[in-house]
XYZ file of C-alpha atoms in Angstrom:
623
model
C -31.413 32.787 -21.134
C -32.341 33.270 -24.773
C -35.974 33.494 -25.738
C -35.727 30.600 -28.213
C -34.414 28.256 -25.531
C -37.144 29.436 -23.158
C -39.920 28.680 -25.656
C -38.405 25.277 -26.350
C -38.354 24.593 -22.611
C -41.998 25.601 -22.122
C -43.217 23.475 -25.014
C -41.194 20.489 -23.769
C -42.811 20.836 -20.339
C -46.222 21.147 -22.000
C -45.691 18.020 -24.123
C -44.934 16.051 -20.937
C -48.065 17.381 -19.246
C -46.057 19.355 -16.674
C -47.415 22.675 -17.938
C -51.013 22.869 -19.154
C -52.186 24.488 -22.365
C -53.602 27.401 -20.390
C -50.191 27.956 -18.741
C -48.607 28.229 -22.184
C -51.375 30.463 -23.574
C -51.099 32.806 -20.588
C -47.308 33.011 -20.940
C -47.588 33.724 -24.665
C -50.227 36.404 -23.980
C -47.837 38.125 -21.547
C -45.054 37.702 -24.092
C -47.179 39.440 -26.741
C -47.240 42.558 -24.554
C -43.446 42.712 -24.367
C -41.542 40.095 -26.293
C -37.951 40.674 -25.212
C -38.166 39.275 -21.687
C -37.676 35.476 -21.546
C -37.514 35.556 -17.723
C -41.030 37.035 -17.712
C -42.230 34.346 -20.143
C -41.007 31.635 -17.755
C -42.384 33.364 -14.653
C -45.833 33.788 -16.242
C -46.067 30.089 -17.181
C -44.901 28.902 -13.755
C -47.205 31.304 -11.874
C -50.204 30.097 -13.862
C -49.210 26.468 -13.268
C -48.471 26.741 -9.581
C -51.828 28.448 -8.952
C -54.145 26.407 -11.160
C -52.460 22.999 -10.919
C -50.467 22.921 -7.667
C -52.931 25.137 -5.758
C -50.402 27.627 -4.382
C -51.486 31.264 -4.210
C -48.273 32.668 -5.676
C -44.897 31.772 -7.145
C -42.191 32.209 -4.506
C -39.213 33.345 -6.565
C -36.811 32.714 -3.661
C -37.858 29.073 -3.541
C -37.453 28.481 -7.282
C -34.498 30.726 -8.135
C -31.275 29.027 -9.163
C -32.840 25.561 -9.345
C -32.611 23.283 -12.353
C -35.647 22.082 -14.291
C -34.941 18.604 -12.904
C -35.290 20.023 -9.342
C -38.745 21.356 -10.213
C -40.018 18.110 -11.763
C -37.889 15.298 -10.238
C -40.448 12.572 -10.984
C -40.701 13.512 -14.670
C -37.249 13.393 -16.286
C -36.854 15.275 -19.548
C -33.939 15.336 -21.945
C -30.527 16.005 -20.416
C -30.361 19.287 -22.318
C -33.589 20.530 -20.678
C -33.035 18.933 -17.255
C -29.824 20.917 -16.799
C -31.352 24.332 -17.579
C -31.026 26.589 -14.539
C -33.635 29.124 -13.500
C -32.407 32.707 -12.994
C -30.998 33.868 -9.669
C -33.408 35.706 -7.384
C -31.838 39.129 -7.977
C -31.714 38.706 -11.757
C -35.238 37.317 -11.969
C -36.874 39.919 -9.740
C -35.104 42.802 -11.513
C -36.280 41.551 -14.919
C -39.841 41.369 -13.621
C -39.816 44.773 -11.933
C -39.060 46.568 -15.236
C -41.848 44.719 -17.056
C -45.021 46.549 -18.093
C -47.019 43.394 -17.239
C -45.840 43.241 -13.629
C -47.012 45.689 -10.981
C -46.426 46.365 -7.326
C -49.166 45.479 -4.807
C -52.211 47.656 -5.468
C -51.493 48.242 -9.168
C -53.784 46.911 -11.873
C -51.413 44.636 -13.821
C -51.741 40.995 -14.958
C -49.014 39.965 -12.502
C -48.197 41.391 -9.055
C -44.747 41.145 -7.445
C -44.515 41.950 -3.733
C -41.463 43.005 -1.737
C -40.825 39.451 -0.522
C -40.427 38.130 -4.069
C -43.876 36.528 -4.370
C -45.376 36.698 -7.855
C -49.191 36.559 -8.104
C -51.833 36.424 -10.750
C -53.720 39.692 -10.229
C -56.960 38.107 -9.028
C -55.223 35.974 -6.387
C -53.336 38.937 -4.971
C -56.669 40.768 -4.841
C -58.387 37.870 -3.036
C -55.564 37.646 -0.495
C -55.370 41.391 0.076
C -59.150 41.782 0.533
C -59.277 38.857 2.954
C -56.353 40.121 5.051
C -57.811 43.638 5.241
C -61.244 42.319 6.212
C -59.873 40.094 8.997
C -57.629 42.835 10.411
C -60.459 45.354 10.360
C -62.845 42.990 12.130
C -60.421 42.173 14.947
C -58.906 45.618 15.471
C -61.319 48.362 14.384
C -64.875 47.188 14.930
C -65.597 47.498 18.639
C -67.832 44.911 20.279
C -69.905 45.764 23.338
C -71.077 43.035 25.694
C -72.973 42.951 28.953
C -70.176 41.686 31.211
C -72.403 40.374 33.996
C -74.714 38.632 31.538
C -71.680 37.087 29.836
C -70.256 35.950 33.183
C -73.548 34.210 33.977
C -73.798 32.727 30.472
C -70.285 31.281 30.472
C -70.923 29.686 33.874
C -74.191 28.112 32.685
C -73.036 26.908 29.274
C -69.671 25.657 30.547
C -70.275 24.626 34.191
C -67.339 23.762 36.415
C -66.573 20.089 36.856
C -63.694 18.612 38.861
C -63.038 16.218 35.988
C -63.115 18.911 33.296
C -59.877 19.867 31.530
C -58.090 23.027 32.682
C -58.181 25.468 31.000
C -61.606 24.894 29.479
C -60.737 25.773 25.886
C -64.372 25.614 24.762
C -65.202 28.334 27.264
C -62.181 30.392 26.137
C -63.326 30.036 22.513
C -66.822 31.240 23.407
C -65.349 34.266 25.194
C -63.155 35.054 22.168
C -66.170 34.816 19.829
C -68.145 37.236 22.002
C -65.183 39.658 22.225
C -64.387 40.056 18.512
C -66.157 40.318 15.171
C -63.895 37.590 13.810
C -63.008 34.352 15.564
C -61.381 31.091 14.466
C -61.909 27.924 16.503
C -59.707 25.002 15.522
C -59.710 21.532 16.992
C -59.280 17.894 16.154
C -61.965 15.211 16.311
C -63.870 15.005 19.557
C -62.831 18.436 20.852
C -66.392 19.825 20.773
C -66.296 22.421 17.999
C -69.986 22.245 17.102
C -70.994 22.062 20.779
C -69.024 25.288 21.269
C -70.705 26.810 18.205
C -74.184 26.121 19.613
C -73.154 27.675 22.943
C -71.793 30.758 21.144
C -75.096 31.137 19.295
C -76.954 31.010 22.620
C -74.635 33.566 24.234
C -75.003 35.931 21.265
C -78.790 35.680 21.401
C -78.804 36.390 25.156
C -76.623 39.460 24.593
C -78.768 40.815 21.777
C -80.981 43.783 22.540
C -82.482 43.692 19.049
C -85.840 42.077 18.443
C -84.332 39.992 15.656
C -80.763 38.696 15.827
C -80.047 36.584 12.751
C -77.458 33.812 12.919
C -76.653 31.868 9.742
C -74.986 28.430 9.687
C -72.982 27.218 6.702
C -70.363 24.719 5.557
C -68.418 24.177 2.305
C -70.286 21.021 1.218
C -73.788 19.619 1.475
C -72.562 16.718 3.635
C -70.821 19.080 6.051
C -73.900 21.330 6.186
C -76.109 18.354 7.102
C -73.669 17.296 9.841
C -73.528 20.847 11.226
C -77.301 21.065 11.290
C -77.643 17.719 13.063
C -74.940 18.582 15.625
C -76.398 21.992 16.492
C -79.928 20.584 16.710
C -78.770 17.840 19.086
C -76.599 20.160 21.182
C -78.918 23.137 21.638
C -81.440 21.073 23.598
C -78.737 20.265 26.163
C -77.756 23.887 26.818
C -78.629 25.506 30.143
C -80.703 28.365 28.771
C -84.333 29.342 28.356
C -86.610 27.566 25.892
C -86.934 30.863 24.061
C -83.170 30.992 23.417
C -83.057 27.299 22.469
C -85.785 27.864 19.886
C -83.948 30.889 18.478
C -80.687 28.993 17.915
C -80.844 28.161 14.198
C -81.034 24.541 13.163
C -80.890 25.033 9.405
C -77.507 25.073 7.655
C -76.618 25.580 4.012
C -73.628 25.316 1.733
C -71.579 28.500 1.437
C -72.499 28.714 -2.251
C -76.206 28.598 -1.466
C -75.756 31.026 1.447
C -74.076 33.586 -0.807
C -76.552 33.041 -3.650
C -74.675 31.382 -6.497
C -75.155 32.828 -9.957
C -74.983 30.061 -12.597
C -72.121 30.532 -15.037
C -70.568 33.318 -12.959
C -67.688 33.495 -10.433
C -69.706 36.078 -8.476
C -72.506 35.752 -5.921
C -75.772 37.506 -5.197
C -74.463 38.644 -1.798
C -71.296 40.737 -1.754
C -69.875 43.943 -0.245
C -72.513 46.064 -1.972
C -75.335 43.661 -1.128
C -74.343 42.130 2.236
C -75.940 39.126 3.895
C -78.856 39.912 6.221
C -77.124 38.501 9.310
C -75.664 39.608 12.627
C -73.491 36.479 12.841
C -72.320 33.795 10.406
C -70.959 30.508 11.769
C -69.090 28.336 9.258
C -67.993 24.749 9.928
C -65.217 22.758 8.168
C -63.395 26.000 7.379
C -60.176 24.141 6.502
C -61.896 23.124 3.255
C -62.544 26.714 2.136
C -60.164 27.932 -0.589
C -58.815 31.485 -0.663
C -61.196 32.791 -3.345
C -64.341 31.559 -1.570
C -63.130 32.704 1.862
C -62.474 36.175 0.468
C -65.943 36.348 -1.094
C -67.562 35.049 2.095
C -66.050 37.729 4.326
C -66.761 40.336 1.672
C -70.475 39.468 1.908
C -70.738 39.584 5.729
C -71.410 43.108 7.067
C -68.312 44.537 8.790
C -70.128 44.929 12.113
C -71.437 41.358 12.029
C -69.551 38.450 13.504
C -67.791 35.724 11.501
C -66.964 32.543 13.413
C -64.949 29.865 11.604
C -64.788 26.293 12.905
C -62.427 23.658 11.577
C -59.319 21.571 11.980
C -56.209 23.440 10.843
C -54.264 20.172 10.633
C -56.513 18.629 7.981
C -55.837 18.579 4.263
C -55.673 21.854 2.399
C -58.645 22.863 0.248
C -59.066 21.219 -3.156
C -58.770 24.640 -4.797
C -55.927 27.135 -4.336
C -54.833 28.090 -0.839
C -54.348 26.716 2.681
C -56.336 29.590 4.117
C -57.387 28.454 7.583
C -53.871 27.166 8.227
C -52.415 30.548 7.212
C -54.828 32.404 9.504
C -54.078 30.102 12.457
C -50.356 30.448 11.766
C -50.665 34.221 12.069
C -52.575 33.798 15.335
C -50.221 31.267 16.927
C -51.208 28.495 19.309
C -53.585 30.052 21.866
C -51.771 33.387 22.033
C -53.658 35.934 24.161
C -52.930 39.449 25.359
C -52.688 40.328 29.047
C -55.984 42.254 28.769
C -57.749 39.215 27.287
C -56.397 36.903 30.001
C -57.219 39.340 32.799
C -60.799 39.855 31.599
C -61.272 36.110 31.157
C -59.982 35.486 34.707
C -62.316 38.196 36.048
C -65.318 36.570 34.333
C -64.565 32.908 34.962
C -62.015 32.669 37.743
C -59.838 30.592 35.399
C -56.305 31.282 34.201
C -55.210 31.134 30.566
C -51.501 30.459 29.996
C -49.306 33.347 28.885
C -47.339 33.010 25.660
C -43.966 34.344 24.575
C -45.283 34.600 20.989
C -47.387 37.719 21.640
C -45.057 40.149 19.866
C -44.948 38.010 16.715
C -48.651 37.163 16.386
C -52.108 38.673 16.102
C -53.698 37.617 19.360
C -57.094 37.136 20.989
C -59.102 35.961 17.975
C -58.116 32.288 17.528
C -58.517 29.395 19.941
C -57.202 25.863 19.494
C -59.365 23.292 21.316
C -56.775 20.933 22.764
C -58.783 18.426 24.802
C -60.215 15.505 22.813
C -63.008 13.634 24.526
C -62.395 10.833 22.042
C -58.945 10.332 23.566
C -60.441 10.602 27.051
C -62.826 7.767 26.163
C -59.842 5.477 25.509
C -60.276 5.293 21.737
C -57.051 4.425 19.926
C -58.052 6.742 17.065
C -57.205 9.791 19.189
C -53.600 8.813 20.027
C -53.091 7.652 16.435
C -54.134 11.056 15.091
C -51.898 12.826 17.623
C -48.916 10.678 16.568
C -49.495 11.535 12.886
C -49.912 15.231 13.673
C -46.623 15.322 15.552
C -44.822 13.562 12.701
C -44.031 10.490 14.819
C -44.376 7.660 12.295
C -42.870 5.061 14.643
C -45.424 5.747 17.378
C -48.213 5.752 14.784
C -47.091 2.348 13.469
C -46.968 0.934 16.994
C -50.512 2.132 17.711
C -52.043 0.741 14.523
C -50.166 -2.563 14.893
C -50.799 -3.135 18.602
C -53.949 -1.138 19.384
C -57.298 -2.746 20.289
C -58.410 -4.565 17.086
C -62.001 -3.434 17.613
C -60.739 0.172 17.272
C -57.687 0.146 15.018
C -55.701 -2.320 12.910
C -53.024 -2.553 10.226
C -52.441 -5.073 7.458
C -49.462 -5.134 5.157
C -50.195 -5.745 1.497
C -47.228 -7.519 -0.038
C -48.539 -7.803 -3.597
C -51.467 -6.594 -5.674
C -53.043 -10.037 -5.992
C -53.928 -9.914 -2.291
C -56.004 -6.777 -2.618
C -59.151 -8.240 -4.206
C -59.117 -11.214 -1.825
C -58.967 -8.853 1.148
C -61.756 -6.709 -0.293
C -64.175 -9.652 -0.434
C -64.647 -9.776 3.352
C -65.231 -5.996 3.496
C -67.873 -6.206 0.776
C -69.615 -9.108 2.504
C -69.615 -7.344 5.864
C -70.500 -3.773 4.895
C -71.990 -3.550 1.381
C -74.035 -6.690 0.720
C -76.409 -6.151 3.701
C -77.900 -2.931 2.356
C -78.690 -4.578 -0.992
C -81.001 -6.918 0.922
C -83.165 -4.169 2.402
C -86.307 -2.841 0.729
C -86.122 0.530 2.483
C -84.038 3.256 0.864
C -83.463 5.178 4.120
C -82.376 1.970 5.796
C -80.033 1.209 2.906
C -78.460 4.662 3.134
C -77.978 4.266 6.898
C -76.219 0.916 6.393
C -74.105 2.239 3.543
C -72.998 5.371 5.411
C -71.627 3.445 8.395
C -68.525 2.439 6.395
C -66.253 4.009 3.787
C -63.168 2.927 1.871
C -60.657 5.756 1.424
C -57.707 5.915 -0.961
C -54.964 8.474 -1.425
C -55.111 8.156 -5.215
C -57.658 8.344 -7.985
C -55.853 6.264 -10.597
C -53.618 3.200 -10.420
C -54.234 -0.243 -8.974
C -54.710 1.164 -5.469
C -56.722 4.190 -6.652
C -60.480 4.591 -6.337
C -61.203 3.882 -10.020
C -59.675 0.418 -9.758
C -61.069 -0.231 -6.269
C -64.629 0.610 -7.285
C -64.391 -1.716 -10.293
C -63.130 -4.556 -8.074
C -65.925 -3.983 -5.554
C -68.551 -3.975 -8.305
C -67.142 -7.263 -9.636
C -67.363 -8.826 -6.153
C -70.955 -7.590 -5.671
C -71.963 -8.880 -9.123
C -70.483 -12.295 -8.339
C -72.149 -12.516 -4.919
C -75.596 -11.221 -5.949
C -75.638 -12.369 -9.591
C -76.327 -8.811 -10.740
C -76.940 -8.238 -14.428
C -76.199 -4.629 -15.253
C -77.820 -2.840 -18.158
C -76.185 0.513 -18.731
C -74.060 2.611 -16.381
C -76.511 2.595 -13.422
C -77.912 -0.189 -11.255
C -80.042 -0.640 -8.124
C -78.036 0.049 -4.933
C -75.187 1.861 -6.672
C -73.669 4.681 -4.587
C -72.788 7.736 -6.693
C -70.771 10.846 -5.926
C -71.141 14.112 -7.850
C -67.830 15.282 -9.334
C -68.917 18.534 -10.992
C -71.095 21.299 -9.540
C -74.619 21.617 -10.908
C -75.925 24.912 -9.539
C -79.267 24.616 -11.308
C -80.191 21.394 -9.471
C -78.248 22.177 -6.310
C -75.890 19.196 -6.637
C -72.267 19.860 -5.738
C -68.897 18.215 -6.053
C -68.678 15.603 -3.271
C -72.443 15.122 -2.735
C -73.177 11.399 -2.381
C -76.445 9.612 -3.164
C -77.781 6.241 -4.228
C -79.447 4.710 -7.262
C -82.653 2.929 -6.199
C -85.632 1.310 -7.867
C -88.921 3.118 -7.392
C -91.146 1.170 -4.973
C -94.397 1.291 -6.916
C -95.722 1.183 -10.443
C -93.247 0.474 -13.200
C -89.946 -0.318 -11.545
C -87.415 2.241 -12.722
C -84.111 3.568 -11.472
C -83.943 6.944 -9.747
C -81.104 8.807 -8.023
C -81.690 9.993 -4.436
C -79.567 12.580 -2.611
C -80.012 13.829 0.981
C -80.702 17.557 1.191
C -79.811 20.081 3.891
C -83.340 19.796 5.354
C -82.843 16.055 5.935
C -85.198 14.965 3.133
C -84.267 13.009 -0.004
C -84.268 14.688 -3.403
C -85.062 12.581 -6.468
C -83.407 12.852 -9.895
C -83.269 10.929 -13.126
C -79.850 9.187 -13.206
C -79.326 10.194 -16.816
C -79.795 13.867 -15.888
C -77.169 13.874 -13.130
C -74.079 16.037 -13.624
C -70.710 14.299 -13.950
C -70.542 11.548 -11.314
C -68.714 8.403 -10.268
C -69.360 5.206 -8.300
C -68.517 5.764 -4.640
C -67.896 2.585 -2.656
C -64.358 3.957 -2.377
C -63.580 7.697 -2.462
C -60.423 9.753 -2.273
C -59.384 11.038 1.134
C -59.790 14.576 -0.235
C -63.452 13.890 -1.068
C -64.084 12.440 2.409
C -63.486 15.777 4.147
C -66.555 17.033 5.957
C -67.776 13.460 6.555
C -67.490 10.952 9.385
C -68.174 7.216 9.330
C -68.377 4.604 12.069
C -65.803 2.452 10.277
C -63.106 3.451 7.794
C -60.733 1.398 5.656
C -57.705 3.324 4.375
C -55.913 1.782 1.384
C -52.479 3.285 0.732
C -50.584 2.984 -2.577
C -47.702 0.559 -3.037
C -45.406 3.324 -4.313
C -44.382 6.747 -3.062
C -46.511 9.552 -4.477
C -46.307 13.324 -4.208
C -49.916 13.233 -2.941
C -48.890 11.461 0.274
C -48.582 13.732 3.292
C -49.030 13.923 7.054
C -52.225 15.938 6.537
C -53.599 13.232 4.210
C -53.091 10.433 6.761
C -54.426 12.594 9.609
C -57.552 13.495 7.635
C -58.185 9.849 6.715
C -57.739 8.516 10.250
C -59.984 11.194 11.772
C -62.900 10.321 9.463
C -63.535 7.273 11.694
C -65.784 7.477 14.759
C -65.348 3.909 16.027
C -62.815 1.915 14.014
C -60.119 2.498 11.405
C -58.276 -0.165 9.419
C -55.182 0.625 7.348
C -53.769 -1.426 4.474
C -50.330 -0.542 3.170
C -46.639 -0.773 3.957
C -44.597 0.722 6.813
C -42.320 2.423 4.277
C -45.221 4.301 2.663
C -46.563 5.318 6.079
C -43.149 6.622 7.184
C -42.824 8.661 3.996
C -46.336 10.129 4.281
C -46.083 11.069 7.973
C -42.736 12.815 7.363
C -44.101 14.883 4.430
C -46.011 18.134 4.908
C -48.265 20.195 2.659
C -46.714 23.568 1.896
C -48.552 26.090 -0.259
C -46.944 29.425 -1.024
C -49.001 32.359 0.215
C -48.544 35.863 1.554
C -51.669 35.845 3.752
C -49.841 35.274 7.023
C -47.417 38.146 6.326
C -50.283 40.427 5.273
C -52.083 39.706 8.539
C -48.949 40.375 10.598
C -48.043 43.633 8.838
């Protein structure tokens, strides 16, 4: 392909918004180094785009090679002349890149890195992935862990006592054993499987094993909301553990965001704690790990001393992180589904008297460090939300539709929306039931409790069924019902969500608070946000970082939260954002009841679609 045609192609894609300005600038920068390689120019632009916009870690040349431009952007038709342009074959493309001065092999310091499998990386993303893979492998293979076997036997029996009604095997107990046996452990499980209960038990077991006078365990999560939930769960659970009061009191009850844990440096991509200045901790337990992007996960493990334990909790089937990567999913993929060595199973049987199933995957996986909690107590308690989430996860849209149509209405329901005019009428009853009551209370804490029992979730941000439109409709309904007279962008009772990190004030993307009138003196509006210590922090609304009204939020922004009742509003048209993981994440935000508005066709499309993000992490771990 001639260079002139390539530049014309890139600028056409940029004019349509399919390539960003930074993609073009990066490609032109690479082109300025060597300007006779149009295949490199194209690869540089696509690698920048697929990392920054589509959140992949690398450009998989095998996936893109030989395709037409129309295949890459099917929803955005360009001119026939451009649509028909074919990308180079894999052999031609990779050979052109290998001879480039801007492209290096893994380990070289070049702007772009091309590995043997044909994955093209921006240098920093290859570095993040390589550091993370090396750290995980070192923790699970090189750093030996010594435990008092008899003390562990006693601890496992106390923390996870036998019950004739308990599931077999007891995956929580197996997860605790794995966490005590390795310096790196991943515990995945859906809603109601007891992840945080297991985490509290692991903390107790570690403290009982410790011979040191001070054994420091740190708790963290990606967002402030998730950190508060982790703190509350561990605090509630630790008092139920069968251990001494001394151990209960030593189990930490404070949790922080990962950014605060690592010591964020305003205006910098780096943190106070790193490999050269590691965290002062013997164990770090992190919840909602599915939300952690590659870059942050790499920096987190870099900051934890190699001989200290890292325990990740999360749900591998949830949505991928908002930033680049599907890191927990990649790690769990390398580990397989509860794949254990014969030594691990024999030792576990010796300690507990219980059998763990053997797996034929052993030779293809890294074993003994990841446990998938399979038993949901939510399903056991006859909630329809459990079977609905299982149906979505297995890709069975027909079963999912049957459950939401015919399940107990006090737990789950489905309404078809045939036209857009119905939407506002349907929203009125939700506003009257869930939002108007908290406007009538004088107590801010009471208002927040009422507000947080219910959330409206949407797949989209824009469009008639997106959160921008939904929030406007809800505000119109509230204004009509309460005769509100707004002056300016803020008003009493308005829920607000932060949409840009403010490290100086400790407000982060996804943090949700409320605008409220001060109770005494001159009545004025203030913004209140819950902090990790359970108290409310007060801010001037005009000094808040970028924010938005939050009666309805995107499903992505709901991760790390749970609500008693959830309403999911699906779009009326197929969107690339729809996926099985999106529906699963939305449904599992509900504790008691979930209601879904949409069409069967949209549901079938979403449940059949999966999130795929190109990455080499799994292969690096298996090497």
